[in-house]
C-alpha cells in the first residue's frame, strides 16, 4: 500500500485525530488556522481547539486577490497564477503556526482547506439558462499538502455543488453535530463578510435543520471603509458608524432586494452586496450627498436589519430560542446592539464561546469537522435532502508528494 494511503487509513482508524481547519472568508482579513483535537465521529464528535490563530494577510495579498475578487471580468492569467500561489502561501502560514505552537507536521492527521473564494454564483444570481450553481475557490490543496507535508482535504464547496447544493453555507453539518441541544431551539449566527445562520430545533429533527445565507454581514461596511478611510480595512469597534445617523430612505432602498424575499436556504456574496449596490440605492433616494458617517451608520443598520429579519423569521413560532453568534461581526458593538434591539424576543445574543468554541475560530473548526467525517465518518447520513441541502463530508484529498 502507498505510504500516504496507509497513513490515511491509520488516521481513519484512530480514536482521536489532530486536524487543522483553515478558513479564508470574503473579508480578506486573514487565514484562520484552528488546530483541533477531534475524537469520535457523527453525533459522538468531541472537539478541543488546542490552538487558534488568524494569520493576517498583508496588503500585497489583499491587492492581488482584489484584482479578481467578485469580478465578472478579470485577467484569467492572474487567476491561473493565483491558484497555486494562494495554496503555497496558505501552506507556509500553516508551517508558521506549527513552528510557533511547537507541533511537528507529522503529528497532524490532516488539513481541511477551504481556499479563498473569488466568485460565488448560485443560479438565483445569474440568468444563464444552461447553467446551475457555481462557486470558485482558489488556493489549490495540492500546494497546501506539498508545502506542509500534510495530507490536505479541500474543494468542499465543489463537492457540495456536485451533490446538488449551492456550495454554501457548509456550516450546517458541523453545527448540527456539535451544537444541537435537547433543551433549547438554537440559531447559530455567523457574521463574516456575508452573514449566515443555521437553525437547530431542540427536537434534533434533521429534516427541520437548515443553514442559509442571510445577506451582508460586514462586506459593504468593509468595502466602504476601504474606499473612503484607507488604510483602514474595517470600522473598528463601530467608531465611524457610531458618529453618524441612519438615513431611513436609504435604509429602505438597501433592504429592497429580491434576495431577501427568497425562501431559506439561499446563498449570496459580495458579487451582489457591494459598493455598486450602495450607489444604486443612493441614486434612487437622492442620498448621494450624505456624509461618510451617515452612510456607515445606515450600512451598519442595514446589516443588522437583514440579520434580525432572518432571526425573527426562524423564531416566529417558537418559544425558547437562543442565538449564538460567531465571526468578526461580533466585535462590532453597534451591529450587535442593533440586532438585539430588533429582536425583542431575545434577552441577549450569546457567542459560541459559551458552547465551548472560540467565535473567531468557529468556521475553521467546522471545516476540521468535515475533514474528520471525511476520514472517519460512518454511513450515517444527515437527512435534510427534503430541503434541498445535500450533506457533504468528502472533499478532494491531496497528498504531500
Ligand atoms: N473590532 C472590530 N470592530 C468592527 N468590526 C470588526 C472588528 N473585528 C473584526 N471585525 C469585522 O470582521 C471581519 C472579519 O470577519 P470574519 O469572520 O473573519 O469574516 P470572513 O469569514 O468573511 O473572513 C472584518 O473584516 C471586520 O469587518
Ligand atoms: Mg476572516
XYZ file of C-alpha atoms and ligand atoms in Angstrom:
429
model
C 0.000 0.000 0.000
C 1.248 3.503 -0.748
C 2.577 5.165 2.417
C 0.106 8.058 2.137
C -2.868 5.739 1.771
C -1.588 3.744 4.737
C -1.244 6.893 6.863
C -4.737 7.967 5.848
C -6.074 4.514 6.719
C -4.364 4.617 10.116
C -5.721 8.107 10.769
C -9.207 6.897 9.902
C -8.921 4.071 12.463
C -7.710 6.288 15.327
C -9.921 7.195 18.265
C -8.550 10.717 18.244
C -7.144 12.830 15.445
C -5.357 16.155 15.110
C -6.863 18.119 12.268
C -6.094 21.682 11.206
C -9.062 23.637 9.857
C -8.314 26.543 7.511
C -10.766 29.271 6.626
C -10.306 32.348 4.485
C -13.560 34.215 4.038
C -14.723 37.027 1.822
C -13.420 39.673 4.258
C -9.814 39.002 3.162
C -8.662 39.774 6.704
C -6.526 36.716 7.229
C -6.265 32.937 7.235
C -7.962 31.339 10.245
C -5.918 28.355 11.414
C -7.530 26.113 14.043
C -5.674 23.121 15.478
C -8.404 20.724 16.598
C -8.209 17.523 18.571
C -11.216 15.553 17.431
C -12.420 12.259 18.760
C -15.291 10.141 17.577
C -17.459 10.960 14.622
C -21.059 11.798 13.817
C -23.160 12.788 16.823
C -20.395 11.469 19.115
C -17.868 14.016 17.836
C -15.856 15.702 20.601
C -13.602 18.644 19.871
C -10.950 20.581 21.706
C -9.423 23.579 19.925
C -5.792 23.258 21.015
C -4.585 26.402 19.276
C -6.029 29.098 17.069
C -4.541 31.954 15.130
C -5.695 34.324 12.402
C -2.614 34.929 10.269
C -3.250 38.415 8.892
C -2.950 38.969 5.168
C -0.592 41.737 4.136
C -1.540 44.443 1.631
C 0.163 42.531 -1.164
C -2.236 39.574 -0.715
C -5.285 41.831 -0.457
C -4.345 43.815 -3.566
C -3.612 40.705 -5.621
C -6.890 38.979 -4.650
C -8.952 42.124 -5.085
C -7.929 42.256 -8.758
C -10.034 39.144 -9.362
C -12.349 39.053 -6.337
C -16.109 39.046 -7.071
C -15.399 40.480 -10.528
C -17.339 39.321 -13.557
C -14.435 40.265 -15.762
C -10.798 39.861 -14.813
C -7.397 38.669 -16.012
C -7.647 34.873 -16.417
C -3.864 34.569 -16.445
C -3.783 36.164 -12.996
C -6.487 33.771 -11.689
C -4.464 30.835 -13.009
C -1.310 32.091 -11.306
C -3.033 32.965 -8.045
C -4.469 29.445 -7.628
C -1.127 27.758 -6.811
C 0.292 30.924 -5.208
C -2.502 31.128 -2.621
C -2.236 27.373 -1.933
C 1.500 27.634 -1.290
C 1.029 30.765 0.836
C -1.643 29.086 2.973
C 0.733 26.137 3.368
C 3.514 28.486 4.556
C 1.118 30.115 7.018
C 0.294 26.670 8.459
C 4.023 25.958 8.764
C 4.493 29.250 10.659
C 1.704 28.322 13.081
C 3.086 24.821 13.636
C 6.543 26.279 14.386
C 5.007 28.770 16.821
C 2.936 26.063 18.527
C 5.908 23.692 18.563
C 3.981 20.914 16.807
C 5.512 18.596 14.202
C 3.761 18.278 10.836
C 3.978 14.509 11.208
C 1.669 14.611 14.212
C -1.144 16.154 12.184
C -3.576 13.750 10.552
C -4.988 16.162 8.001
C -5.599 19.743 6.995
C -9.093 20.836 5.964
C -8.550 23.657 3.498
C -11.347 25.946 2.395
C -9.293 28.027 -0.036
C -10.071 31.613 -0.984
C -13.451 32.248 -2.569
C -13.115 34.582 -5.542
C -16.562 34.163 -7.075
C -19.842 32.721 -5.873
C -22.704 32.349 -8.303
C -25.875 30.452 -7.331
C -28.489 30.195 -10.078
C -30.629 32.817 -8.340
C -27.880 35.282 -9.191
C -27.316 34.640 -12.884
C -29.505 34.416 -15.944
C -27.784 31.614 -17.871
C -30.444 29.000 -18.564
C -27.753 26.443 -19.424
C -26.002 26.642 -16.066
C -26.899 25.835 -12.486
C -24.903 26.887 -9.394
C -21.190 27.675 -9.429
C -18.566 28.799 -6.950
C -14.811 29.207 -7.263
C -12.186 28.902 -4.543
C -8.527 29.298 -5.330
C -5.574 28.083 -3.257
C -5.038 24.595 -4.600
C -4.977 21.973 -1.840
C -2.167 20.087 -3.646
C 0.050 23.076 -2.896
C -1.066 23.165 0.736
C -0.206 19.451 1.030
C 3.183 19.711 -0.669
C 4.168 22.859 1.253
C 3.231 21.415 4.652
C 3.863 17.702 4.110
C 0.356 17.087 5.482
C -2.482 15.320 3.683
C -4.972 18.030 2.784
C -8.673 17.770 2.124
C -10.119 20.601 0.070
C -12.685 21.626 -2.538
C -15.612 21.015 -0.178
C -17.725 23.580 -1.961
C -17.229 21.906 -5.336
C -18.457 18.664 -3.820
C -21.482 20.419 -2.330
C -22.460 21.744 -5.755
C -21.799 18.365 -7.383
C -24.181 16.864 -4.810
C -26.914 19.371 -5.684
C -26.277 22.260 -3.255
C -25.338 25.874 -3.876
C -21.821 25.410 -2.493
C -22.708 27.319 0.685
C -23.200 27.607 3.547
C -21.336 24.492 4.650
C -21.840 25.162 8.345
C -24.948 23.021 8.625
C -23.301 19.655 9.170
C -20.789 20.687 11.835
C -23.350 22.920 13.550
C -25.784 20.004 13.689
C -23.220 17.548 15.047
C -21.728 19.851 17.582
C -24.315 22.400 18.719
C -27.691 20.619 18.701
C -29.357 20.786 22.127
C -32.303 18.878 23.553
C -33.123 21.859 25.793
C -33.391 24.841 23.515
C -34.015 25.801 19.913
C -30.784 27.314 18.674
C -29.772 29.686 15.941
C -26.081 29.673 15.141
C -25.384 33.044 13.552
C -22.105 33.687 11.744
C -21.251 37.220 10.679
C -18.316 37.278 8.297
C -18.327 39.244 5.043
C -21.678 37.589 4.439
C -23.903 36.597 7.357
C -25.409 33.137 7.583
C -27.329 31.115 10.115
C -28.058 27.521 10.992
C -31.374 26.686 12.604
C -31.195 23.810 15.107
C -34.543 22.830 16.630
C -34.314 21.198 20.037
C -36.142 18.188 18.593
C -32.885 17.495 16.709
C -35.197 16.703 13.806
C -32.687 16.711 10.978
C -35.385 17.405 8.413
C -36.091 20.769 10.060
C -32.462 21.832 10.274
C -31.185 24.202 7.650
C -28.381 26.614 7.023
C -28.758 29.685 4.846
C -27.063 32.898 3.920
C -28.860 35.979 5.184
C -27.258 38.855 3.290
C -24.456 41.271 4.082
C -22.603 40.919 7.337
C -19.535 43.146 7.154
C -18.938 43.155 3.425
C -20.417 46.505 2.340
C -19.234 48.274 5.503
C -15.714 46.936 4.906
C -15.759 47.959 1.235
C -16.880 51.487 2.168
C -14.215 51.891 4.839
C -11.517 50.580 2.483
C -12.615 53.053 -0.213
C -13.016 56.188 1.934
C -10.979 55.580 5.089
C -7.899 53.794 3.682
C -5.653 52.369 5.030
C -8.351 51.195 7.463
C -9.761 47.787 6.487
C -12.913 47.860 8.622
C -14.853 50.054 11.025
C -13.035 49.108 14.206
C -15.431 48.941 17.159
C -18.039 50.791 15.002
C -16.173 54.052 15.572
C -17.218 55.579 12.245
C -20.817 54.300 12.159
C -21.414 55.386 15.746
C -20.811 59.031 14.747
C -23.470 59.019 12.031
C -27.245 58.988 11.788
C -29.260 56.323 9.990
C -30.925 57.631 6.824
C -34.328 55.938 6.624
C -34.877 56.423 2.893
C -31.513 54.889 2.061
C -32.085 52.071 4.556
C -35.422 51.216 2.939
C -33.856 51.186 -0.521
C -30.987 48.956 0.662
C -33.478 46.476 2.126
C -35.390 46.357 -1.161
C -33.851 43.406 -2.974
C -35.454 40.211 -4.166
C -32.800 38.117 -2.393
C -34.433 38.997 0.924
C -37.787 37.574 -0.131
C -36.373 34.246 -1.373
C -37.135 31.334 0.961
C -34.340 29.712 3.019
C -31.954 28.132 2.132
C -30.273 30.588 -0.230
C -26.808 31.969 -0.770
C -25.254 35.219 -1.890
C -22.000 37.133 -1.855
C -20.156 40.401 -2.460
C -20.958 39.885 -6.150
C -24.391 41.307 -5.181
C -23.816 43.274 -1.968
C -21.086 45.733 -2.880
C -20.434 49.457 -3.393
C -22.376 49.465 -6.685
C -25.367 48.131 -4.758
C -24.996 51.041 -2.329
C -24.546 53.561 -5.174
C -27.763 52.398 -6.865
C -29.698 52.741 -3.597
C -28.231 56.227 -3.057
C -29.103 57.320 -6.588
C -32.677 56.068 -6.151
C -33.131 58.029 -2.912
C -31.202 61.231 -3.673
C -28.792 60.498 -0.850
C -25.532 60.813 -2.780
C -24.527 63.814 -0.651
C -24.791 62.038 2.725
C -21.738 62.207 4.966
C -19.480 59.155 5.196
C -20.514 58.766 8.814
C -24.236 58.754 7.992
C -23.665 56.212 5.225
C -21.711 53.948 7.573
C -24.425 54.323 10.228
C -27.012 53.295 7.615
C -24.936 50.358 6.323
C -24.471 49.119 9.873
C -28.213 49.302 10.489
C -28.859 47.617 7.118
C -26.778 44.570 8.069
C -28.447 44.463 11.474
C -31.908 44.731 9.920
C -31.456 41.829 7.492
C -29.837 39.677 10.181
C -32.640 40.450 12.650
C -35.298 39.758 9.994
C -33.785 36.323 9.406
C -33.622 35.550 13.144
C -37.235 36.689 13.553
C -38.379 34.582 10.566
C -36.746 31.472 12.033
C -38.029 32.008 15.535
C -41.534 33.315 14.763
C -43.467 30.319 16.083
C -41.028 29.160 18.729
C -40.639 29.737 22.409
C -37.189 29.433 23.904
C -34.818 30.371 21.106
C -31.206 31.147 21.820
C -28.848 32.811 19.361
C -25.122 32.010 19.427
C -23.034 34.330 17.288
C -19.609 33.959 15.712
C -17.451 35.653 13.086
C -15.899 39.109 13.024
C -19.275 40.877 13.276
C -19.483 40.037 16.982
C -16.697 42.599 17.508
C -18.836 45.381 16.020
C -20.709 46.715 19.079
C -23.201 48.887 17.187
C -24.155 45.995 14.913
C -24.733 43.714 17.910
C -26.732 46.388 19.720
C -28.949 46.993 16.654
C -29.617 43.267 16.141
C -30.640 42.837 19.760
C -32.936 45.866 19.629
C -34.617 44.476 16.501
C -35.219 41.051 18.104
C -37.386 41.846 21.138
C -37.876 38.159 21.954
C -34.159 37.814 22.763
C -32.764 38.764 26.153
C -29.250 38.568 24.850
C -27.123 37.344 21.964
C -24.595 34.797 23.159
C -21.467 33.902 21.328
C -20.236 30.384 20.665
C -17.636 30.689 23.439
C -20.425 29.753 25.842
C -20.749 26.483 23.885
C -17.007 25.891 24.085
C -15.852 27.184 20.689
C -13.958 30.443 20.157
C -16.298 32.509 17.924
C -13.409 33.643 15.732
C -12.293 30.039 15.189
C -15.715 28.540 14.607
C -15.750 28.394 10.818
C -12.263 26.895 10.633
C -13.331 24.323 13.244
C -16.370 23.389 11.136
C -14.079 22.551 8.223
C -11.961 20.400 10.542
C -15.180 18.546 11.458
C -15.928 17.957 7.764
C -12.413 16.560 7.306
C -12.898 14.337 10.350
C -16.104 12.958 8.841
C -14.312 12.538 5.520
C -11.669 10.428 7.271
C -13.761 8.566 9.794
C -17.447 9.215 9.289
C -19.739 6.217 9.149
C -22.643 5.639 6.851
C -24.933 7.858 8.886
C -26.421 10.448 6.592
C -27.772 13.695 7.796
C -31.094 13.654 6.070
C -32.481 17.023 5.216
C -32.424 16.389 1.499
C -36.100 17.356 1.597
C -34.945 20.955 1.915
C -32.566 20.563 -0.959
C -29.463 20.708 1.217
C -27.087 17.878 0.434
C -24.757 16.725 3.151
C -21.174 16.567 2.121
C -18.225 15.452 4.126
C -15.899 14.305 1.374
C -13.550 16.759 -0.277
C -10.655 16.364 -2.684
C -7.768 14.558 -0.955
C -4.307 15.924 -1.785
C -1.136 14.139 -0.694
C 2.210 15.638 0.197
C 4.057 14.176 -2.789
N -13.126 45.216 16.370
C -13.935 45.112 15.289
N -14.848 46.079 15.028
C -15.653 46.023 13.958
N -15.613 45.020 13.055
C -14.730 44.017 13.251
C -13.849 44.007 14.362
N -13.074 42.890 14.281
C -13.457 42.233 13.162
N -14.443 42.916 12.526
C -15.104 42.590 11.262
O -14.995 41.213 10.997
C -14.462 40.985 9.672
C -13.756 39.646 9.635
O -14.692 38.670 9.988
P -14.523 37.164 9.562
O -15.444 36.368 10.428
O -13.084 36.808 9.557
O -15.103 37.205 8.094
P -14.711 36.300 6.818
O -15.113 34.914 7.155
O -15.503 36.915 5.703
O -13.214 36.452 6.645
C -13.591 42.196 9.435
O -13.367 42.426 8.063
C -14.434 43.296 10.084
O -15.440 43.748 9.226
Mg -11.801 36.132 8.023
